[in-house]
C-alpha angles and dihedrals in degrees: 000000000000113000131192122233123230081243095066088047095058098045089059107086088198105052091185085068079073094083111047114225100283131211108185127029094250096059087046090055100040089054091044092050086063091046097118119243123231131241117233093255090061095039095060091041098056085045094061092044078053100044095032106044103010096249112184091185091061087048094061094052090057094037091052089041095061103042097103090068100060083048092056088042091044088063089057088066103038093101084072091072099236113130113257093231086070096046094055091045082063110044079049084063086051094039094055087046090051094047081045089058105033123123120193085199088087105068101237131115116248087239078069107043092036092048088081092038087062101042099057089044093062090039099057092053096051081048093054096035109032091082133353095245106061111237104195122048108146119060083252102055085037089051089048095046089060097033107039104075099039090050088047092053086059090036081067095032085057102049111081091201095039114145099237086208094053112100103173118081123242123236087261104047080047098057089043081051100064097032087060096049092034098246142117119270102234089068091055086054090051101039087044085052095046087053102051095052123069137205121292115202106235082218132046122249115250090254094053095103114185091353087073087094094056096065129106088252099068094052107021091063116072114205101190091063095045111119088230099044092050093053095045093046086050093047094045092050095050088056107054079048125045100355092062094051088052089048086043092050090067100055109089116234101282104039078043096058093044096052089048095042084050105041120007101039122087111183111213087275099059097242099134121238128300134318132252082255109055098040076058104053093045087057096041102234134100126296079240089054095055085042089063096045085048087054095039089050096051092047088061095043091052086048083054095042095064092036087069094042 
């Protein structure tokens, strides 16, 4: 593989030229992995450009030089089904706060300090992205969420009689769980509970079908107690009430019985009350002529309606 000599870096007066414009994620990790390291010397000078006189330029150097590693941190996370891309995206965002707070003072090589930056980068974002709900807020559960699987895999490599099928952990395995991460075991239980479930949409997808009523969303809402829906179902009731009676109070006698033959009264068969025709024929005009006075009537009782709302 070609590498490029310090040499060569410090003689680039735009470090960023280093890595070519990229289209694909192979091409981005092969150009980063001849990016040239940097010996301490020149480490700790380009920290104190950096921390004395604010040089971007000697950032960069220390930022590009140290790439490869985010992309070797970046493989430790990829069980977790987040594209790398974005995980190195990521740990890039840790590495430049950590080139931002890094004092060569310490005695310590940037690999070192930069290492945690990247790694809570990366692990805020699989917190935020690996399901919608976040599964991991305190340092415990957060502590369980990175640790657990890996420690249940050598929990079975261990046991000579595991069952190799069985995904849930014994008492015991619990207990040896939270002594070795220094928590309690109910929160191994819960955060082992929260892992093995997955998100459930409240509301079917379009393509659901019939399925649509099994979702959440059709027995987890409850109507009856909705602010909307308890307005609407007040209003509504002191309206075919009260509020009737008081629309039916400023229709004179005959207007009043025709409303209530069409439209209130139910015989015992339930038939309903008389027809445009008989009533017509009891008050001796025309079935037209009952269907006018309906329509005037009701006109009145909506004017009334929305008097009294």
């Amino acid at each position: 593989m070609t590498t490029l000599s310090s040499t060569t870096a410090l003689s680039v007066r735009d470090p960023w030229a280093l890595v070519p414009s990229l289209g694909n994620l192979d091409a981005y990790v092969s150009a980063v992995n001849q990016l040239p390291m940097l010996t301490q010397d020149e480490e700790s000078t380009y920290a104190r450009r950096l921390r004395d006189a604010g040089d971007l330029d000697a950032a960069g150097r220390l930022v590009l030089s140290h790439l490869r590693l985010v992309v070797s941190v970046s493989r430790q996370y990829l069980g977790y089904g987040l594209p790398q891309g974005d995980l190195i995206q990521e740990g890039n965002v840790g590495l430049m706060k950590a080139v931002k707070r890094f004092d060569p003072e310490q005695g310590v090589r940037l690999v070192s300090y930069a290492l945690h930056w990247i790694k809570a980068e990366i692990h805020e974002y699989i917190l935020r992205n690996w399901r919608m709900v976040k599964l991991a807020t305190t340092k415990a559960q957060r502590k369980l969420f990175f640790n657990l699987r890996s420690i249940k895999q050598s929990l079975k490599g261990d046991a000579a009689d595991a069952d190799l099928h069985r995904n849930t952990l014994s008492a015991a395995e619990i207990e040896r769980v939270a002594t070795q991460l220094n928590v309690k075991a109910d929160e191994v239980v819960e955060m082992e509970t929260r892992l093995s479930g997955g998100d459930v949409a409240l509301e079917p997808q379009a393509d659901d079908g019939d399925e649509g009523g099994y979702a959440p969303i059709a027995y987890l809402a409850d109507e009856r107690s909705e602010p909307t829906r308890v307005l609407e179902d007040r209003r509504r009731d002191a309206l075919s009430g009260d509020g009737l009676l008081r629309a039916l109070d400023v229709l004179d006698a005959r207007s009043r019985r025709i409303v209530e033959e069409r439209w209130l009264k139910v015989n015992d068969d339930s038939s309903g009350g008389m027809t445009l025709h008989e009533l017509a024929a009891e008050y001796g005009v025309s079935a037209e002529r009952i269907r006018q006075i309906e329509v005037a009537a009701m006109k009145k009782m909506r004017k009334a309606l929305e008097a009294t709302a």
